[in-house]
mmCIF file of C-alpha atoms and ligand atoms in Angstrom:
data_model
loop_
_atom_site.group_PDB
_atom_site.id
_atom_site.type_symbol
_atom_site.label_atom_id
_atom_site.label_comp_id
_atom_site.label_asym_id
_atom_site.label_seq_id
_atom_site.Cartn_x
_atom_site.Cartn_y
_atom_site.Cartn_z
ATOM 1 C CA UNK A 1 0.781 -109.234 47.130
ATOM 2 C CA UNK A 2 -1.178 -106.394 45.524
ATOM 3 C CA UNK A 3 0.560 -103.001 45.551
ATOM 4 C CA UNK A 4 -1.103 -100.606 48.162
ATOM 5 C CA UNK A 5 -2.199 -97.255 46.769
ATOM 6 C CA UNK A 6 -3.949 -94.422 48.256
ATOM 7 C CA UNK A 7 -6.467 -92.307 46.319
ATOM 8 C CA UNK A 8 -7.388 -89.045 48.359
ATOM 9 C CA UNK A 9 -10.468 -87.318 47.289
ATOM 10 C CA UNK A 10 -11.766 -90.756 46.811
ATOM 11 C CA UNK A 11 -15.371 -89.568 47.547
ATOM 12 C CA UNK A 12 -15.330 -86.948 44.790
ATOM 13 C CA UNK A 13 -15.763 -87.012 40.993
ATOM 14 C CA UNK A 14 -12.436 -87.993 39.563
ATOM 15 C CA UNK A 15 -11.081 -90.160 42.663
ATOM 16 C CA UNK A 16 -14.218 -92.404 42.772
ATOM 17 C CA UNK A 17 -13.824 -93.398 39.053
ATOM 18 C CA UNK A 18 -9.721 -93.685 39.616
ATOM 19 C CA UNK A 19 -10.260 -95.948 42.678
ATOM 20 C CA UNK A 20 -12.730 -98.124 40.729
ATOM 21 C CA UNK A 21 -10.497 -98.476 37.930
ATOM 22 C CA UNK A 22 -7.288 -98.965 40.293
ATOM 23 C CA UNK A 23 -9.113 -101.666 41.863
ATOM 24 C CA UNK A 24 -10.090 -103.437 38.551
ATOM 25 C CA UNK A 25 -6.475 -103.415 37.545
ATOM 26 C CA UNK A 26 -5.715 -105.447 40.693
ATOM 27 C CA UNK A 27 -4.460 -102.787 43.163
ATOM 28 C CA UNK A 28 -5.304 -102.860 46.722
ATOM 29 C CA UNK A 29 -6.865 -99.232 47.012
ATOM 30 C CA UNK A 30 -7.394 -97.143 50.229
ATOM 31 C CA UNK A 31 -9.627 -94.299 49.542
ATOM 32 C CA UNK A 32 -9.598 -91.262 51.868
ATOM 33 C CA UNK A 33 -12.113 -88.356 51.841
ATOM 34 C CA UNK A 34 -13.727 -85.989 54.286
ATOM 35 C CA UNK A 35 -17.186 -87.214 52.800
ATOM 36 C CA UNK A 36 -18.464 -90.377 51.821
ATOM 37 C CA UNK A 37 -18.822 -91.105 48.104
ATOM 38 C CA UNK A 38 -21.852 -89.306 46.996
ATOM 39 C CA UNK A 39 -23.064 -91.145 43.895
ATOM 40 C CA UNK A 40 -21.185 -94.388 43.850
ATOM 41 C CA UNK A 41 -21.145 -97.428 46.224
ATOM 42 C CA UNK A 42 -17.629 -97.509 47.427
ATOM 43 C CA UNK A 43 -15.169 -98.826 44.909
ATOM 44 C CA UNK A 44 -12.023 -99.198 47.287
ATOM 45 C CA UNK A 45 -10.868 -102.066 49.259
ATOM 46 C CA UNK A 46 -10.673 -99.704 52.385
ATOM 47 C CA UNK A 47 -12.233 -96.242 52.796
ATOM 48 C CA UNK A 48 -11.377 -93.888 55.530
ATOM 49 C CA UNK A 49 -13.217 -90.580 56.357
ATOM 50 C CA UNK A 50 -10.264 -88.340 57.295
ATOM 51 C CA UNK A 51 -9.691 -84.483 57.050
ATOM 52 C CA UNK A 52 -6.321 -84.254 55.227
ATOM 53 C CA UNK A 53 -5.686 -80.960 56.420
ATOM 54 C CA UNK A 54 -4.558 -82.428 59.923
ATOM 55 C CA UNK A 55 -1.168 -83.715 59.907
ATOM 56 C CA UNK A 56 -2.210 -87.069 62.188
ATOM 57 C CA UNK A 57 -4.558 -87.761 59.377
ATOM 58 C CA UNK A 58 -2.293 -87.621 56.669
ATOM 59 C CA UNK A 59 0.140 -89.829 58.664
ATOM 60 C CA UNK A 60 -2.807 -92.546 59.038
ATOM 61 C CA UNK A 61 -3.636 -92.202 55.284
ATOM 62 C CA UNK A 62 -0.267 -92.774 53.999
ATOM 63 C CA UNK A 63 0.615 -95.643 56.401
ATOM 64 C CA UNK A 64 1.846 -98.711 54.460
ATOM 65 C CA UNK A 65 1.140 -97.185 51.292
ATOM 66 C CA UNK A 66 3.514 -97.619 47.981
ATOM 67 C CA UNK A 67 1.965 -95.096 45.864
ATOM 68 C CA UNK A 68 -0.380 -92.000 46.201
ATOM 69 C CA UNK A 69 -2.777 -90.269 43.842
ATOM 70 C CA UNK A 70 -3.282 -86.884 45.220
ATOM 71 C CA UNK A 71 -6.705 -85.850 44.311
ATOM 72 C CA UNK A 72 -8.290 -84.303 47.626
ATOM 73 C CA UNK A 73 -9.120 -80.477 46.929
ATOM 74 C CA UNK A 74 -11.588 -77.818 48.180
ATOM 75 C CA UNK A 75 -12.712 -77.004 44.756
ATOM 76 C CA UNK A 76 -15.523 -76.391 42.293
ATOM 77 C CA UNK A 77 -16.779 -74.683 39.246
ATOM 78 C CA UNK A 78 -15.864 -70.837 38.156
ATOM 79 C CA UNK A 79 -18.609 -69.737 40.521
ATOM 80 C CA UNK A 80 -17.330 -71.445 43.571
ATOM 81 C CA UNK A 81 -13.348 -70.568 42.454
ATOM 82 C CA UNK A 82 -14.017 -67.210 41.989
ATOM 83 C CA UNK A 83 -15.545 -66.613 45.293
ATOM 84 C CA UNK A 84 -13.716 -68.454 48.068
ATOM 85 C CA UNK A 85 -10.042 -67.584 47.508
ATOM 86 C CA UNK A 86 -8.772 -67.692 50.954
ATOM 87 C CA UNK A 87 -10.390 -70.837 51.985
ATOM 88 C CA UNK A 88 -9.146 -72.707 48.670
ATOM 89 C CA UNK A 89 -5.485 -71.435 49.217
ATOM 90 C CA UNK A 90 -5.430 -72.488 52.683
ATOM 91 C CA UNK A 91 -7.419 -75.714 52.767
ATOM 92 C CA UNK A 92 -5.596 -76.984 49.552
ATOM 93 C CA UNK A 93 -2.136 -76.041 50.731
ATOM 94 C CA UNK A 94 -2.567 -77.691 53.990
ATOM 95 C CA UNK A 95 -3.908 -80.910 52.288
ATOM 96 C CA UNK A 96 -1.035 -81.235 49.945
ATOM 97 C CA UNK A 97 1.863 -80.111 51.571
ATOM 98 C CA UNK A 98 1.215 -82.403 54.620
ATOM 99 C CA UNK A 99 0.103 -85.429 52.458
ATOM 100 C CA UNK A 100 3.277 -85.013 50.346
ATOM 101 C CA UNK A 101 5.506 -84.770 53.525
ATOM 102 C CA UNK A 102 3.409 -87.602 55.212
ATOM 103 C CA UNK A 103 3.991 -89.838 51.944
ATOM 104 C CA UNK A 104 7.802 -89.277 52.054
ATOM 105 C CA UNK A 105 8.120 -89.933 55.799
ATOM 106 C CA UNK A 106 5.943 -93.226 55.065
ATOM 107 C CA UNK A 107 8.442 -94.214 52.325
ATOM 108 C CA UNK A 108 5.962 -93.908 49.427
ATOM 109 C CA UNK A 109 7.644 -94.647 46.188
ATOM 110 C CA UNK A 110 5.264 -92.592 43.393
ATOM 111 C CA UNK A 111 3.246 -89.799 44.162
ATOM 112 C CA UNK A 112 0.860 -88.349 41.516
ATOM 113 C CA UNK A 113 -0.365 -84.606 41.977
ATOM 114 C CA UNK A 114 -3.478 -83.316 40.245
ATOM 115 C CA UNK A 115 -2.838 -80.213 38.855
ATOM 116 C CA UNK A 116 -4.989 -78.023 36.668
ATOM 117 C CA UNK A 117 -5.149 -75.747 33.503
ATOM 118 C CA UNK A 118 -5.951 -73.040 35.988
ATOM 119 C CA UNK A 119 -2.196 -72.731 36.834
ATOM 120 C CA UNK A 120 -1.818 -70.995 33.496
ATOM 121 C CA UNK A 121 -1.404 -67.302 33.112
ATOM 122 C CA UNK A 122 -4.509 -65.032 32.721
ATOM 123 C CA UNK A 123 -2.363 -62.968 30.082
ATOM 124 C CA UNK A 124 -2.396 -65.851 27.706
ATOM 125 C CA UNK A 125 -6.142 -66.650 27.999
ATOM 126 C CA UNK A 126 -7.403 -63.145 26.812
ATOM 127 C CA UNK A 127 -9.054 -63.990 23.603
ATOM 128 C CA UNK A 128 -11.804 -66.653 22.427
ATOM 129 C CA UNK A 129 -9.637 -67.870 19.705
ATOM 130 C CA UNK A 130 -6.750 -68.514 22.152
ATOM 131 C CA UNK A 131 -3.314 -70.302 21.296
ATOM 132 C CA UNK A 132 -3.469 -73.705 22.859
ATOM 133 C CA UNK A 133 -1.382 -73.827 26.083
ATOM 134 C CA UNK A 134 1.905 -75.736 26.295
ATOM 135 C CA UNK A 135 3.529 -76.855 29.348
ATOM 136 C CA UNK A 136 6.140 -74.359 29.307
ATOM 137 C CA UNK A 137 3.692 -71.570 29.258
ATOM 138 C CA UNK A 138 3.004 -71.849 32.822
ATOM 139 C CA UNK A 139 5.896 -68.967 33.486
ATOM 140 C CA UNK A 140 6.079 -66.048 34.079
ATOM 141 C CA UNK A 141 3.400 -67.147 36.493
ATOM 142 C CA UNK A 142 0.028 -65.267 36.899
ATOM 143 C CA UNK A 143 -2.864 -67.663 37.276
ATOM 144 C CA UNK A 144 -6.301 -65.855 37.571
ATOM 145 C CA UNK A 145 -7.468 -67.198 41.022
ATOM 146 C CA UNK A 146 -5.928 -68.451 44.256
ATOM 147 C CA UNK A 147 -6.941 -72.291 43.132
ATOM 148 C CA UNK A 148 -4.448 -71.917 40.473
ATOM 149 C CA UNK A 149 -1.563 -70.264 42.630
ATOM 150 C CA UNK A 150 -2.032 -73.250 45.112
ATOM 151 C CA UNK A 151 -1.756 -75.753 42.399
ATOM 152 C CA UNK A 152 1.472 -74.116 40.974
ATOM 153 C CA UNK A 153 3.396 -73.920 44.284
ATOM 154 C CA UNK A 154 2.195 -77.730 45.077
ATOM 155 C CA UNK A 155 3.806 -78.738 41.440
ATOM 156 C CA UNK A 156 6.890 -76.945 42.826
ATOM 157 C CA UNK A 157 6.948 -78.700 45.802
ATOM 158 C CA UNK A 158 6.540 -82.049 44.298
ATOM 159 C CA UNK A 159 9.406 -81.176 41.884
ATOM 160 C CA UNK A 160 11.890 -80.412 45.062
ATOM 161 C CA UNK A 161 10.576 -83.498 46.818
ATOM 162 C CA UNK A 162 11.717 -85.584 43.974
ATOM 163 C CA UNK A 163 14.978 -83.852 43.492
ATOM 164 C CA UNK A 164 15.496 -83.715 47.440
ATOM 165 C CA UNK A 165 14.296 -86.910 48.459
ATOM 166 C CA UNK A 166 13.866 -89.119 45.513
ATOM 167 C CA UNK A 167 10.254 -89.736 45.720
ATOM 168 C CA UNK A 168 8.918 -90.228 42.189
ATOM 169 C CA UNK A 169 6.488 -87.440 41.739
ATOM 170 C CA UNK A 170 4.190 -86.994 38.604
ATOM 171 C CA UNK A 171 2.249 -84.027 38.124
ATOM 172 C CA UNK A 172 -0.880 -83.709 35.747
ATOM 173 C CA UNK A 173 -2.877 -80.675 34.637
ATOM 174 C CA UNK A 174 -6.301 -81.681 33.832
ATOM 175 C CA UNK A 175 -8.272 -79.393 31.431
ATOM 176 C CA UNK A 176 -12.052 -79.442 32.220
ATOM 177 C CA UNK A 177 -12.792 -83.164 33.142
ATOM 178 C CA UNK A 178 -16.559 -84.134 33.024
ATOM 179 C CA UNK A 179 -18.922 -87.303 33.286
ATOM 180 C CA UNK A 180 -21.207 -89.104 35.238
ATOM 181 C CA UNK A 181 -21.209 -89.531 39.150
ATOM 182 C CA UNK A 182 -20.053 -85.765 39.351
ATOM 183 C CA UNK A 183 -21.371 -82.676 41.312
ATOM 184 C CA UNK A 184 -24.108 -81.368 39.121
ATOM 185 C CA UNK A 185 -25.914 -78.889 41.485
ATOM 186 C CA UNK A 186 -25.223 -76.945 44.842
ATOM 187 C CA UNK A 187 -22.981 -74.437 43.458
ATOM 188 C CA UNK A 188 -19.607 -76.644 43.110
ATOM 189 C CA UNK A 189 -20.746 -77.982 39.623
ATOM 190 C CA UNK A 190 -18.654 -77.209 36.445
ATOM 191 C CA UNK A 191 -19.908 -75.991 33.167
ATOM 192 C CA UNK A 192 -20.766 -79.342 31.442
ATOM 193 C CA UNK A 193 -22.768 -80.780 34.389
ATOM 194 C CA UNK A 194 -24.551 -77.381 34.837
ATOM 195 C CA UNK A 195 -25.454 -77.375 31.201
ATOM 196 C CA UNK A 196 -26.759 -80.591 31.360
ATOM 197 C CA UNK A 197 -28.652 -79.725 34.787
ATOM 198 C CA UNK A 198 -30.045 -77.019 32.976
ATOM 199 C CA UNK A 199 -31.108 -78.520 29.835
ATOM 200 C CA UNK A 200 -32.623 -81.513 31.558
ATOM 201 C CA UNK A 201 -34.658 -79.313 33.937
ATOM 202 C CA UNK A 202 -35.778 -77.420 30.716
ATOM 203 C CA UNK A 203 -36.885 -80.799 28.994
ATOM 204 C CA UNK A 204 -38.805 -82.084 32.058
ATOM 205 C CA UNK A 205 -40.684 -78.795 33.077
ATOM 206 C CA UNK A 206 -41.252 -77.316 29.664
ATOM 207 C CA UNK A 207 -39.621 -74.160 30.422
ATOM 208 C CA UNK A 208 -36.880 -73.977 27.599
ATOM 209 C CA UNK A 209 -35.116 -70.858 28.612
ATOM 210 C CA UNK A 210 -31.533 -71.456 29.749
ATOM 211 C CA UNK A 211 -29.369 -69.048 31.748
ATOM 212 C CA UNK A 212 -25.658 -68.837 30.459
ATOM 213 C CA UNK A 213 -23.133 -66.797 32.232
ATOM 214 C CA UNK A 214 -21.741 -63.957 30.046
ATOM 215 C CA UNK A 215 -22.136 -63.966 26.406
ATOM 216 C CA UNK A 216 -21.474 -67.560 25.971
ATOM 217 C CA UNK A 217 -18.737 -67.005 23.576
ATOM 218 C CA UNK A 218 -15.728 -67.860 25.966
ATOM 219 C CA UNK A 219 -14.127 -71.023 24.840
ATOM 220 C CA UNK A 220 -12.703 -74.305 26.620
ATOM 221 C CA UNK A 221 -11.859 -77.758 25.972
ATOM 222 C CA UNK A 222 -13.744 -80.649 27.731
ATOM 223 C CA UNK A 223 -12.240 -84.150 28.417
ATOM 224 C CA UNK A 224 -14.464 -87.114 29.516
ATOM 225 C CA UNK A 225 -13.858 -88.887 32.661
ATOM 226 C CA UNK A 226 -12.554 -92.435 31.034
ATOM 227 C CA UNK A 227 -9.829 -90.721 29.056
ATOM 228 C CA UNK A 228 -8.888 -88.857 32.203
ATOM 229 C CA UNK A 229 -8.693 -92.113 34.214
ATOM 230 C CA UNK A 230 -6.606 -93.804 31.541
ATOM 231 C CA UNK A 231 -4.377 -90.798 30.911
ATOM 232 C CA UNK A 232 -3.525 -90.687 34.851
ATOM 233 C CA UNK A 233 -2.556 -94.345 34.836
ATOM 234 C CA UNK A 234 -0.346 -94.144 31.734
ATOM 235 C CA UNK A 235 1.467 -91.023 33.419
ATOM 236 C CA UNK A 236 1.796 -92.853 36.662
ATOM 237 C CA UNK A 237 3.921 -95.837 35.076
ATOM 238 C CA UNK A 238 5.534 -93.247 32.700
ATOM 239 C CA UNK A 239 9.044 -92.050 33.627
ATOM 240 C CA UNK A 240 8.119 -88.587 32.672
ATOM 241 C CA UNK A 241 8.730 -86.375 35.397
ATOM 242 C CA UNK A 242 7.567 -82.685 34.342
ATOM 243 C CA UNK A 243 3.951 -81.361 34.315
ATOM 244 C CA UNK A 244 1.884 -82.664 31.581
ATOM 245 C CA UNK A 245 -1.618 -81.312 30.119
ATOM 246 C CA UNK A 246 -4.258 -83.913 30.359
ATOM 247 C CA UNK A 247 -7.378 -82.967 28.299
ATOM 248 C CA UNK A 248 -8.806 -82.663 24.761
ATOM 249 C CA UNK A 249 -7.706 -80.241 22.282
ATOM 250 C CA UNK A 250 -11.074 -79.409 20.601
ATOM 251 C CA UNK A 251 -12.109 -75.829 21.848
ATOM 252 C CA UNK A 252 -15.790 -75.085 21.850
ATOM 253 C CA UNK A 253 -17.593 -71.812 23.249
ATOM 254 C CA UNK A 254 -20.270 -72.392 25.855
ATOM 255 C CA UNK A 255 -22.941 -71.477 23.366
ATOM 256 C CA UNK A 256 -21.852 -74.446 21.522
ATOM 257 C CA UNK A 257 -21.648 -76.732 24.625
ATOM 258 C CA UNK A 258 -25.547 -75.542 25.310
ATOM 259 C CA UNK A 259 -26.396 -76.757 21.651
ATOM 260 C CA UNK A 260 -24.534 -79.828 21.654
ATOM 261 C CA UNK A 261 -26.427 -80.752 25.011
ATOM 262 C CA UNK A 262 -29.955 -79.609 23.740
ATOM 263 C CA UNK A 263 -29.195 -81.808 20.607
ATOM 264 C CA UNK A 264 -28.815 -84.741 22.927
ATOM 265 C CA UNK A 265 -31.777 -83.941 24.962
ATOM 266 C CA UNK A 266 -33.646 -83.447 21.606
ATOM 267 C CA UNK A 267 -35.184 -80.112 22.861
ATOM 268 C CA UNK A 268 -35.042 -76.563 21.184
ATOM 269 C CA UNK A 269 -33.919 -73.980 23.849
ATOM 270 C CA UNK A 270 -33.686 -70.336 24.099
ATOM 271 C CA UNK A 271 -30.414 -68.975 25.613
ATOM 272 C CA UNK A 272 -30.570 -66.028 28.145
ATOM 273 C CA UNK A 273 -27.252 -64.475 28.749
ATOM 274 C CA UNK A 274 -26.645 -63.233 32.428
ATOM 275 C CA UNK A 275 -23.997 -61.742 34.392
ATOM 276 C CA UNK A 276 -21.810 -64.228 36.176
ATOM 277 C CA UNK A 277 -18.334 -65.440 36.497
ATOM 278 C CA UNK A 278 -16.904 -66.743 33.337
ATOM 279 C CA UNK A 279 -13.159 -67.289 34.209
ATOM 280 C CA UNK A 280 -10.644 -66.513 31.599
ATOM 281 C CA UNK A 281 -11.841 -65.457 28.011
ATOM 282 C CA UNK A 282 -10.464 -68.903 25.994
ATOM 283 C CA UNK A 283 -8.613 -71.764 26.989
ATOM 284 C CA UNK A 284 -7.413 -74.950 25.189
ATOM 285 C CA UNK A 285 -4.929 -77.850 25.764
ATOM 286 C CA UNK A 286 -1.714 -78.051 23.660
ATOM 287 C CA UNK A 287 -1.541 -82.082 23.358
ATOM 288 C CA UNK A 288 2.043 -82.097 21.555
ATOM 289 C CA UNK A 289 3.826 -83.189 24.569
ATOM 290 C CA UNK A 290 0.908 -85.609 25.854
ATOM 291 C CA UNK A 291 1.205 -87.252 22.535
ATOM 292 C CA UNK A 292 5.039 -87.607 22.518
ATOM 293 C CA UNK A 293 5.199 -88.732 26.391
ATOM 294 C CA UNK A 294 2.405 -91.079 26.307
ATOM 295 C CA UNK A 295 1.861 -92.321 22.610
ATOM 296 C CA UNK A 296 -1.769 -91.643 23.243
ATOM 297 C CA UNK A 297 -4.278 -88.897 23.662
ATOM 298 C CA UNK A 298 -8.063 -88.783 24.718
ATOM 299 C CA UNK A 299 -10.290 -90.341 22.233
ATOM 300 C CA UNK A 300 -13.951 -90.206 23.415
ATOM 301 C CA UNK A 301 -15.502 -87.140 21.674
ATOM 302 C CA UNK A 302 -17.348 -84.266 23.184
ATOM 303 C CA UNK A 303 -20.579 -85.473 21.874
ATOM 304 C CA UNK A 304 -20.291 -89.236 23.287
ATOM 305 C CA UNK A 305 -19.039 -87.970 26.744
ATOM 306 C CA UNK A 306 -22.020 -85.525 27.010
ATOM 307 C CA UNK A 307 -24.355 -88.042 26.019
ATOM 308 C CA UNK A 308 -23.356 -90.619 28.885
ATOM 309 C CA UNK A 309 -23.269 -87.490 31.142
ATOM 310 C CA UNK A 310 -26.673 -85.986 30.233
ATOM 311 C CA UNK A 311 -28.452 -89.446 30.639
ATOM 312 C CA UNK A 312 -27.250 -89.467 34.106
ATOM 313 C CA UNK A 313 -27.806 -86.128 35.143
ATOM 314 C CA UNK A 314 -31.487 -86.150 33.483
ATOM 315 C CA UNK A 315 -32.212 -89.277 35.790
ATOM 316 C CA UNK A 316 -30.831 -86.947 38.840
ATOM 317 C CA UNK A 317 -33.012 -84.144 37.868
ATOM 318 C CA UNK A 318 -36.182 -86.378 37.465
ATOM 319 C CA UNK A 319 -35.596 -87.984 40.712
ATOM 320 C CA UNK A 320 -35.269 -84.493 42.263
ATOM 321 C CA UNK A 321 -38.309 -83.249 40.596
ATOM 322 C CA UNK A 322 -40.143 -86.343 41.881
ATOM 323 C CA UNK A 323 -38.842 -85.838 45.368
ATOM 324 C CA UNK A 324 -40.022 -82.010 45.209
ATOM 325 C CA UNK A 325 -43.479 -82.973 44.086
ATOM 326 C CA UNK A 326 -43.868 -85.641 46.848
ATOM 327 C CA UNK A 327 -42.579 -82.963 49.401
ATOM 328 C CA UNK A 328 -45.003 -80.336 48.324
ATOM 329 C CA UNK A 329 -47.907 -82.515 48.201
ATOM 330 C CA UNK A 330 -46.998 -83.752 52.027
HETATM 331 P P1 NAD B 401 -14.373 -83.147 43.825
HETATM 332 O O1 NAD B 401 -14.358 -82.065 44.366
HETATM 333 O O2 NAD B 401 -15.464 -83.925 43.046
HETATM 334 O O3 NAD B 401 -13.173 -84.152 44.410
HETATM 335 C C1 NAD B 401 -12.323 -83.611 45.421
HETATM 336 C C2 NAD B 401 -12.622 -84.350 46.868
HETATM 337 O O4 NAD B 401 -11.477 -83.882 47.712
HETATM 338 C C3 NAD B 401 -14.045 -84.266 47.279
HETATM 339 O O5 NAD B 401 -14.640 -85.490 47.257
HETATM 340 C C4 NAD B 401 -13.778 -83.417 48.666
HETATM 341 O O6 NAD B 401 -14.613 -83.938 49.560
HETATM 342 C C5 NAD B 401 -12.282 -84.156 48.991
HETATM 343 N N1 NAD B 401 -11.827 -82.930 50.238
HETATM 344 C C6 NAD B 401 -11.872 -82.021 50.285
HETATM 345 N N2 NAD B 401 -11.338 -81.390 51.273
HETATM 346 C C7 NAD B 401 -10.691 -82.596 51.815
HETATM 347 C C8 NAD B 401 -10.074 -82.829 53.181
HETATM 348 N N3 NAD B 401 -9.814 -81.805 53.763
HETATM 349 N N4 NAD B 401 -9.734 -83.960 53.380
HETATM 350 C C9 NAD B 401 -9.864 -84.957 52.543
HETATM 351 N N5 NAD B 401 -10.619 -84.790 51.728
HETATM 352 C C10 NAD B 401 -11.050 -83.717 51.134
HETATM 353 O O7 NAD B 401 -13.157 -82.787 42.276
HETATM 354 P P2 NAD B 401 -12.624 -83.702 41.290
HETATM 355 O O8 NAD B 401 -13.171 -82.841 39.936
HETATM 356 O O9 NAD B 401 -12.910 -84.765 41.284
HETATM 357 O O10 NAD B 401 -11.320 -83.085 41.272
HETATM 358 C C11 NAD B 401 -10.184 -83.930 41.595
HETATM 359 C C12 NAD B 401 -8.709 -83.044 41.713
HETATM 360 O O11 NAD B 401 -8.452 -82.796 40.377
HETATM 361 C C13 NAD B 401 -8.623 -82.025 42.563
HETATM 362 O O12 NAD B 401 -7.374 -81.814 42.957
HETATM 363 C C14 NAD B 401 -8.919 -80.943 41.597
HETATM 364 O O13 NAD B 401 -8.370 -79.609 41.948
HETATM 365 C C15 NAD B 401 -8.364 -81.307 40.103
HETATM 366 N N6 NAD B 401 -8.842 -80.966 39.104
HETATM 367 C C16 NAD B 401 -10.138 -81.225 38.260
HETATM 368 C C17 NAD B 401 -10.433 -80.649 37.185
HETATM 369 C C18 NAD B 401 -11.929 -81.176 36.586
HETATM 370 O O14 NAD B 401 -12.215 -80.784 35.561
HETATM 371 N N7 NAD B 401 -12.779 -81.813 37.620
HETATM 372 C C19 NAD B 401 -9.685 -79.862 36.362
HETATM 373 C C20 NAD B 401 -8.516 -79.435 36.953
HETATM 374 C C21 NAD B 401 -8.164 -80.124 38.216
#
């Protein structure tokens, strides 16, 4: 009999890719989300629309399940995270605390929690040419936003549940995951998707001016979704119990990110720097432990990942412009 796994947040970006991959590997996948998958046809064996802020829904979600991948979260890019502190801390704490407790009560054996690079202290991320973040840099704790504080406290909860109850928890700290079939407009999109959308729009409308929040010299690393899904699978099957970074360790500025996407789109752009939330000044992943633990690290280049993402987003923008034209002429 196939192992029964639960993917929470299976209607979202990473969750839908992960669910498809687990199903392909032969697992029986139950997906749960508060919304239907937006871009992909359902890739789960069973999909349930449940609000995991409610205890009875967490009980239903985890019933008969052997392994959980906890990805559900109220989240978005910097514009969203920096403006919804109470909502994010409340919703995500409710989801994660209750899903973990329900999993424990249901006898779940393994539980992977999706944490974030946003747990790292702001004081270690004040320069563009930042030192890559090692897992032990998390303390003394000082995440920039409520989003990171909730991630950090749920990391602790996972560790305590393992120590106290024996549930094998795994904790992964994602660093800016991107790819097709993710949020690309509406206010929750993250930098790579927003950049692809702006540049696709520029290409298709002929207005080549691109708005960038701040001076664009803030730095990040970006990891393609296929590497993320592979890394999750490797960590879940490993015996490593401490938090682990999962990301690329090639750091680029947001201006460079724009230039790479413009080259893919084959257009020249003019950058207009405007006021907007920028998050920390610089951030990169130290992958020393990732390489040691998983004997592997993300392999898909930023250029290749962006090429695949851009092609998908250009199609979305083209479809949207067509819909807008039809509506305007009606
Ligand atoms: P996403 O927003 O696409 O997916 C999260 C999903 O959770 C959404 O489909 C959402 O509807 C669902 N959800 C929200 N509230 C819910 C509720 N009350 N009950 C049930 N489902 C609910 O985000 P993603 O990029 O796929 O992120 C997945 C996980 O990885 C999240 O926990 C996120 O914090 C974490 N993470 C992502 C990144 C990244 O770069 N994408 C970086 C760090 C951490």
